Amino acid sequence: MTATRTAAATALAGLDELDDELNRLYRHLHAHPELSMQEHRTAELIEQHLASSGVPTFRCGGTGVVGVLENGPGPVVAFRADTDALPITEQTGLDHASTATGTLPDGTTTDVMHGCGHDTHVSSLLIAARLLARAREAWSGTAVLIFQPGEETAAGARAMVDDGLWDRAPRPEVVLGQHVGPGSAGEVHYRTGTAASMADSWEVTMFGRGGHGSQPQRCIDPIVQVAHTITRIQAVVAREVDPARSAVVTVGRISGGLKENIIPDSAVFTLNVRTFDERVRERVLASLRRIIAAEAEASGAPEPTITELSRFPRLINDEEATARTMAALAEHRGGSGVSAAEEPLMGSEDFGVLGEAIGVPSCFWFIGGTNPDVHAAARELAEDVPGNHSPLFAPDPGPTLPRMVEAAVVGMLAFLDS
Amino acid sequence: MTATRTAAATALAGLDELDDELNRLYRHLHAHPELSMQEHRTAELIEQHLASSGVPTFRCGGTGVVGVLENGPGPVVAFRADTDALPITEQTGLDHASTATGTLPDGTTTDVMHGCGHDTHVSSLLIAARLLARAREAWSGTAVLIFQPGEETAAGARAMVDDGLWDRAPRPEVVLGQHVGPGSAGEVHYRTGTAASMADSWEVTMFGRGGHGSQPQRCIDPIVQVAHTITRIQAVVAREVDPARSAVVTVGRISGGLKENIIPDSAVFTLNVRTFDERVRERVLASLRRIIAAEAEASGAPEPTITELSRFPRLINDEEATARTMAALAEHRGGSGVSAAEEPLMGSEDFGVLGEAIGVPSCFWFIGGTNPDVHAAARELAEDVPGNHSPLFAPDPGPTLPRMVEAAVVGMLAFLDS
Amino acid sequence: MTATRTAAATALAGLDELDDELNRLYRHLHAHPELSMQEHRTAELIEQHLASSGVPTFRCGGTGVVGVLENGPGPVVAFRADTDALPITEQTGLDHASTATGTLPDGTTTDVMHGCGHDTHVSSLLIAARLLARAREAWSGTAVLIFQPGEETAAGARAMVDDGLWDRAPRPEVVLGQHVGPGSAGEVHYRTGTAASMADSWEVTMFGRGGHGSQPQRCIDPIVQVAHTITRIQAVVAREVDPARSAVVTVGRISGGLKENIIPDSAVFTLNVRTFDERVRERVLASLRRIIAAEAEASGAPEPTITELSRFPRLINDEEATARTMAALAEHRGGSGVSAAEEPLMGSEDFGVLGEAIGVPSCFWFIGGTNPDVHAAARELAEDVPGNHSPLFAPDPGPTLPRMVEAAVVGMLAFLDS
Amino acid sequence: MTATRTAAATALAGLDELDDELNRLYRHLHAHPELSMQEHRTAELIEQHLASSGVPTFRCGGTGVVGVLENGPGPVVAFRADTDALPITEQTGLDHASTATGTLPDGTTTDVMHGCGHDTHVSSLLIAARLLARAREAWSGTAVLIFQPGEETAAGARAMVDDGLWDRAPRPEVVLGQHVGPGSAGEVHYRTGTAASMADSWEVTMFGRGGHGSQPQRCIDPIVQVAHTITRIQAVVAREVDPARSAVVTVGRISGGLKENIIPDSAVFTLNVRTFDERVRERVLASLRRIIAAEAEASGAPEPTITELSRFPRLINDEEATARTMAALAEHRGGSGVSAAEEPLMGSEDFGVLGEAIGVPSCFWFIGGTNPDVHAAARELAEDVPGNHSPLFAPDPGPTLPRMVEAAVVGMLAFLDS
């Protein structure tokens, strides 16, 4: 048994006792989600909980919170949990389902839901911190606990770095993080190298000439223009991307017009483009620009405007750091429950920004949130389980949360002295 | 010179003196537009002005106002002005441009604009009423002045009738009305028989299965479904309607999704269908239903829902009433400025509901609002002048308003004793 | 009874006796259709039949035949029948259905069918000529019988004029013609002024970059480009044409690629555009050019080529000539069976080229080909009866052909001396 | 040096001397391509050449030829070259470019081109056979040389098996084959396991109701229906396939209508679907069926017909046989010029049918045909070099053909005794 395994066994011995609290935290967070960069109450809850664990904190990047758990000399390791939720109307029917609302940047009021599982990230890291704080005898060094806002908008990691994260927290030798998703509960999947896709998001405004719905010939209809453009865009992935490469182009939002008998002056849609290969990314973005411009011309309309909403860089898992982390996890689990994924995740992450800012390696993994008793073959059933960002997304907290705590504790101990 | 002409000359002698007031009324109304069935301040202004003219009023259909100007024995004639404005962001740059906002039935806040010229309808009928009230010696009978709310939603005429309009006001022998639009200022265009189109409006909700924008294969994308449906719908007018018949299908609003990286569960669009022929109408509506259902099937999606938003009946101008009104107008104008239109208006109106409810004939005409000095050939230029429902729609009040007052006065006097 | 009516009664007295021959002629022509400008056997049959009626002929414009029936001094009148058939596979199931084939200009072999009723035009004019030739005592003057090839391609009238038609035949004072179509059998419909639409036909070639069907990313797919363009084009009629005006844009042919697993270098489609108003025509053609160019740009493809296939001018019926012809027809029919059509025909004709070439007035009418016993209300049923160019198009010869002979005879006699 | 390497050196010593003949064979075949299952003259040439090498042959599967080169006791190995060409108009501008024509199954005449490089397959295998026949002292066993027709239609391998291939030829212990394509000349790329995609081809006929191009309202337009369907189909790959999986849907042919002013009764397109995963294949095919049916419904049209044109199974390279073949090739080449491909080829092959019919392992590899002097970095330039099935596809015979001969000889010797 390695020292890491022994230290982990010591720290995690207290987990059963905290199980109720872990679940209460999760349920509370789930019931009170907040939109990106507006995680005010979430930040306060994190500060209070870390304080009650004896971990000093500082605010960083607006609603970001950093806890610094010092425990004598030794290595510094950072672990990040993201804290924001999404503009989704929850449909899970859970007791603790969200009824919260929030305001989007454009002023729209929306329902809000922890539809990406960040509530499990926050609650499990808070309990992991408490366990490490209680088991100081088992390890030495410093754990930097980063509760990052605004992951969904690719704004939060950058905001924390820009707000002096690494001037104010000790410089770690690795930054770790995890993400819940479909898959057998607690099962860890990882990738070395490219672990998650690049993502570019645009807002496209197409212009026309408004007027009475009865006189289309005196107008230029921007809604028909948008419909043709969205239709046309499907051919980019279908016909312009090497079938052996991956790309996704999603139109996540359309909006235009207020009244059925008025042709509006403009209409808007947003695009989200995911790729792994820079050449594929450039081609897809160029083709989208070409089609958007040409469809406006086909309508005899003014040139559309394209505004970049966010740009997620590629997430690269360091080979050595990943090997070390996964070895520790596998050892702790007796050799099972950790496997390399065949393909990188189409999802995107701004996690990598944290380590890259100071040239420190990253390791980020995915952890299943489906009850293994229910889903014997999670891989097979993956298509039927509601995924992240679905209004039905509901990880099974019973089996999942303790294993997320465990993964966080073991991951950090793999780099701390023990 | 006929008696009508003499009476009209007497009544209209006071028009010059009221010109400033007419313009002030118009500018005030233009600057303070209110959405359909929410015309509260407009109704109060109408009540006050009619009262100051000595015309008693009653409320009817919520924000509707009826003035009953009794002047001895004789015929009863009704004249209707509609009072509501539209959810449009005004772009005219006028001094008196609207900065008002309002709340749509779905809770959305919107800018509001008198983008259909109802401000000219209200202001000119208020001044016409004052002129008739001042010139009681020139005529006898009763003028029923109907200020109707909610024309744009086809709700107001029905609401007034249902609220006992004809139980509370004397039964007229004709109902008159006018509408401003592009065309040489003050020029009257009329149609006998079908004068304006039928209009059917639907809200269509298409369903999918939401999820993460990176995993389209686990979702059913309702935005792509809507884009294909709107694209497909263009073929109805292009390929299914007899080219010798008229039909317009406008998608006036699209809406779906909140965030660029979430595939939503549903998306919505509204349809506005204009036709003159019941067989064409039935075919177009049936084809739209067929396409909407089939495009959902093509997506493997649940059946869409179709909600009727409004249904404007066809507007029929009575042959005899129209001839009588137009003859009086032409006589008053010395034979010019009144002409039969070649085709009925694609616009729609709920005006016809008022007379039809009690089997009384209707006469409704269109009056140009463009400065004839500027636009020598309004017909030729019609395509370049911003039309009704455009954010740039701006009738030229100088030449237009007095002729609208004149047309209202002469029209009513054509049926009153004089 | 006018002189025309008397002369017509005399000439048409022989019609019953020729009824069998009329039907045989029609059935023979129907069974042996020939494509445009290839009407060789049809021309020979016409020459033989006219010769057997004692009418001298000359060839003109390749497969065109002109018969000149001189009968003393007096006016000259011309009557035109078009002789060509269409590349359609007949599906009428008639005994005399066509099994003929022909070769299109591009070398394609096709089935051929008299799908536009020109067989009725030829057979009825041949019998009309025989009747006039037999009843020389009843009239004087000259009848010029023009059997014109290539109407369907807008090539034949021009070819005859260019081949010296009016140098070789006496100059008439009017050119007459008729066309069979849906409608109560024998019922004549006419229009003064614009009688049939303008028609512009284009062949559009869109280019891509060919390659293996498994490597779309290395190709530019011209078939997807064509599909999007045809889809996009639907919005021209639906959104860019004043609903009160008529326009039709038909894609009558698509062609591209030879093998399912090869992406071809190019694909082709043809467009047929029908309009009545020159401004509408120009806008539609400009919009089509704009869309075709923009859709190629949207594909990142080379500029498409557009080749004009044919251009049918508008057909104008002279007011006086039409009134005279229709008065004679109505008189002959006892006042019924002749009516003005509400709208001009969307179909197009090169008939007008003949008279315009020498500044002589034209009169062209439509004659129903549906059995009135079967179709009591042909107008109502019009949508259900297979129309011209349908593979099921089948005028009912029993009642139709004699009335076409009658109309031709009466029409000519209206201008000849009698 | 292994025995295989020694034997190969012996056999290939004669290659330089045959270089002219190799090139002449290739040029002749390139100039005289024949369509699938019509390779009559190609078969005769193969028979003559094998005979001149002293290899007895038999016909099998119509235009297939099998040469059986017996050389004493020992293992039996089969090598297959496919012989057919494609309906492409060659645009290479080569001296030996094809001017041949052929007749497709539907009777269409087409230009024919060796656009997939089968001419290099045939010529190199003929020379390989001659070299082996001349160097009998260097090896023992039996080489079965299979010249297979109709690879492009997935018909030929099946036809040979059904015609008793394995009853008439000795049963081999492995079946080998190679395919030329873009890539550095002579460079061998291979895959263990899935080596090429499954491919399903359909012909889809969509029905409408034909008629005159001026009366779309009386018709159901099948061309608009096809355009919408092709447009809609793009969303299958774009939205329904897991981005981590590969799928291609190509519409390789469209056809409908004969004349621009006739709306036809039907229109046709072909689909070619490539996948590697049976679940992906089933989903894509099901989605295509769903969309095709729904788009017909959207048109109010009869149900389309779908005819299967061909079905290529997945090509599986046996692990052991592939390792053995590639080891021999690498050894012969001194360790370079042989590499494992990252992904299987999207192209499809019926090669696998030959071995699977008798449960014998297969090994199939790809060999580059680009001049390495010209294209230093063939991988980088791959997108710019005309690929297989392009009218510009032109492997560089100088460096390519000898290395294809070499690969065939070495591959066979890897299994023969030496």
PDB file of C-alpha atoms in Angstrom, chain A residues 126-215:
ATOM      1  CA  LEU A 126     -16.458  21.395  -0.015  1.00  0.00           C
ATOM      2  CA  ILE A 127     -16.661  18.017   1.718  1.00  0.00           C
ATOM      3  CA  ALA A 128     -13.273  16.983   0.312  1.00  0.00           C
ATOM      4  CA  ALA A 129     -11.798  20.160   1.795  1.00  0.00           C
ATOM      5  CA  ARG A 130     -13.388  19.414   5.159  1.00  0.00           C
ATOM      6  CA  LEU A 131     -12.008  15.869   5.143  1.00  0.00           C
ATOM      7  CA  LEU A 132      -8.498  17.078   4.308  1.00  0.00           C
ATOM      8  CA  ALA A 133      -8.783  19.800   6.949  1.00  0.00           C
ATOM      9  CA  ARG A 134      -9.796  17.202   9.540  1.00  0.00           C
ATOM     10  CA  ALA A 135      -7.029  14.757   8.580  1.00  0.00           C
ATOM     11  CA  ARG A 136      -4.078  17.127   8.702  1.00  0.00           C
ATOM     12  CA  GLU A 137      -1.986  14.422  10.288  1.00  0.00           C
ATOM     13  CA  ALA A 138      -2.177  12.324   7.164  1.00  0.00           C
ATOM     14  CA  TRP A 139      -0.585  14.750   4.723  1.00  0.00           C
ATOM     15  CA  SER A 140       1.436  17.933   4.362  1.00  0.00           C
ATOM     16  CA  GLY A 141       1.615  20.722   1.818  1.00  0.00           C
ATOM     17  CA  THR A 142      -1.053  23.146   0.599  1.00  0.00           C
ATOM     18  CA  ALA A 143      -4.377  22.543  -1.141  1.00  0.00           C
ATOM     19  CA  VAL A 144      -5.733  25.486  -3.158  1.00  0.00           C
ATOM     20  CA  LEU A 145      -9.500  25.066  -3.530  1.00  0.00           C
ATOM     21  CA  ILE A 146     -10.738  27.109  -6.490  1.00  0.00           C
ATOM     22  CA  PHE A 147     -14.487  27.688  -6.765  1.00  0.00           C
ATOM     23  CA  GLN A 148     -14.703  29.225 -10.200  1.00  0.00           C
ATOM     24  CA  PRO A 149     -17.716  31.165 -11.527  1.00  0.00           C
ATOM     25  CA  GLY A 150     -18.869  31.481 -15.117  1.00  0.00           C
ATOM     26  CA  GLU A 151     -17.629  28.277 -16.707  1.00  0.00           C
ATOM     27  CA  GLU A 152     -20.614  28.094 -19.047  1.00  0.00           C
ATOM     28  CA  THR A 153     -19.706  31.398 -20.635  1.00  0.00           C
ATOM     29  CA  ALA A 154     -15.938  30.787 -20.735  1.00  0.00           C
ATOM     30  CA  ALA A 155     -15.630  33.941 -18.668  1.00  0.00           C
ATOM     31  CA  GLY A 156     -14.848  32.735 -15.149  1.00  0.00           C
ATOM     32  CA  ALA A 157     -11.381  31.178 -15.354  1.00  0.00           C
ATOM     33  CA  ARG A 158     -10.136  34.165 -17.287  1.00  0.00           C
ATOM     34  CA  ALA A 159     -11.761  36.526 -14.766  1.00  0.00           C
ATOM     35  CA  MET A 160     -10.027  34.814 -11.841  1.00  0.00           C
ATOM     36  CA  VAL A 161      -6.640  34.858 -13.555  1.00  0.00           C
ATOM     37  CA  ASP A 162      -7.101  38.493 -14.507  1.00  0.00           C
ATOM     38  CA  ASP A 163      -8.095  39.284 -10.921  1.00  0.00           C
ATOM     39  CA  GLY A 164      -4.720  38.063  -9.686  1.00  0.00           C
ATOM     40  CA  LEU A 165      -5.516  34.473  -8.737  1.00  0.00           C
ATOM     41  CA  TRP A 166      -1.912  33.341  -8.916  1.00  0.00           C
ATOM     42  CA  ASP A 167      -0.582  36.443  -7.226  1.00  0.00           C
ATOM     43  CA  ARG A 168      -2.814  35.805  -4.259  1.00  0.00           C
ATOM     44  CA  ALA A 169      -2.784  32.002  -4.034  1.00  0.00           C
ATOM     45  CA  PRO A 170       0.394  29.907  -3.847  1.00  0.00           C
ATOM     46  CA  ARG A 171       1.539  28.572  -7.171  1.00  0.00           C
ATOM     47  CA  PRO A 172       0.597  24.876  -7.440  1.00  0.00           C
ATOM     48  CA  GLU A 173       2.444  22.179  -9.292  1.00  0.00           C
ATOM     49  CA  VAL A 174      -0.735  20.862 -10.840  1.00  0.00           C
ATOM     50  CA  VAL A 175      -4.353  21.973 -11.302  1.00  0.00           C
ATOM     51  CA  LEU A 176      -6.960  19.231 -10.988  1.00  0.00           C
ATOM     52  CA  GLY A 177     -10.662  19.156 -11.737  1.00  0.00           C
ATOM     53  CA  GLN A 178     -13.511  16.804 -12.495  1.00  0.00           C
ATOM     54  CA  HIS A 179     -16.900  16.874 -14.247  1.00  0.00           C
ATOM     55  CA  VAL A 180     -19.975  14.745 -13.713  1.00  0.00           C
ATOM     56  CA  GLY A 181     -21.911  13.334 -16.644  1.00  0.00           C
ATOM     57  CA  PRO A 182     -23.696  10.261 -17.963  1.00  0.00           C
ATOM     58  CA  GLY A 183     -21.883   7.013 -17.163  1.00  0.00           C
ATOM     59  CA  SER A 184     -21.860   4.442 -14.407  1.00  0.00           C
ATOM     60  CA  ALA A 185     -21.919   6.281 -11.045  1.00  0.00           C
ATOM     61  CA  GLY A 186     -18.432   7.100  -9.847  1.00  0.00           C
ATOM     62  CA  GLU A 187     -16.691   5.579 -12.844  1.00  0.00           C
ATOM     63  CA  VAL A 188     -13.789   7.794 -13.892  1.00  0.00           C
ATOM     64  CA  HIS A 189     -12.942   8.351 -17.562  1.00  0.00           C
ATOM     65  CA  TYR A 190      -9.916  10.270 -18.619  1.00  0.00           C
ATOM     66  CA  ARG A 191      -7.963  11.273 -21.694  1.00  0.00           C
ATOM     67  CA  THR A 192      -4.321  12.116 -22.059  1.00  0.00           C
ATOM     68  CA  GLY A 193      -3.692  15.029 -24.366  1.00  0.00           C
ATOM     69  CA  THR A 194      -6.806  16.617 -25.870  1.00  0.00           C
ATOM     70  CA  ALA A 195      -9.547  16.025 -23.344  1.00  0.00           C
ATOM     71  CA  ALA A 196     -12.319  18.352 -24.444  1.00  0.00           C
ATOM     72  CA  SER A 197     -13.183  20.287 -27.544  1.00  0.00           C
ATOM     73  CA  MET A 198     -12.589  23.845 -28.551  1.00  0.00           C
ATOM     74  CA  ALA A 199     -15.817  25.822 -28.660  1.00  0.00           C
ATOM     75  CA  ASP A 200     -16.579  29.068 -30.441  1.00  0.00           C
ATOM     76  CA  SER A 201     -19.868  30.838 -29.905  1.00  0.00           C
ATOM     77  CA  TRP A 202     -21.261  33.608 -32.064  1.00  0.00           C
ATOM     78  CA  GLU A 203     -24.344  35.730 -32.088  1.00  0.00           C
ATOM     79  CA  VAL A 204     -25.442  36.417 -35.654  1.00  0.00           C
ATOM     80  CA  THR A 205     -27.829  39.241 -36.489  1.00  0.00           C
ATOM     81  CA  MET A 206     -29.388  39.187 -39.930  1.00  0.00           C
ATOM     82  CA  PHE A 207     -31.025  42.297 -41.254  1.00  0.00           C
ATOM     83  CA  GLY A 208     -33.977  42.865 -43.519  1.00  0.00           C
ATOM     84  CA  ARG A 209     -36.472  45.650 -44.053  1.00  0.00           C
ATOM     85  CA  GLY A 210     -39.535  45.551 -41.803  1.00  0.00           C
ATOM     86  CA  GLY A 211     -43.113  46.255 -42.704  1.00  0.00           C
ATOM     87  CA  HIS A 212     -46.651  45.002 -42.760  1.00  0.00           C
ATOM     88  CA  GLY A 213     -47.048  41.240 -42.914  1.00  0.00           C
ATOM     89  CA  SER A 214     -49.378  41.670 -45.876  1.00  0.00           C
ATOM     90  CA  GLN A 215     -46.767  43.361 -48.054  1.00  0.00           C
TER      91      GLN A 215
END
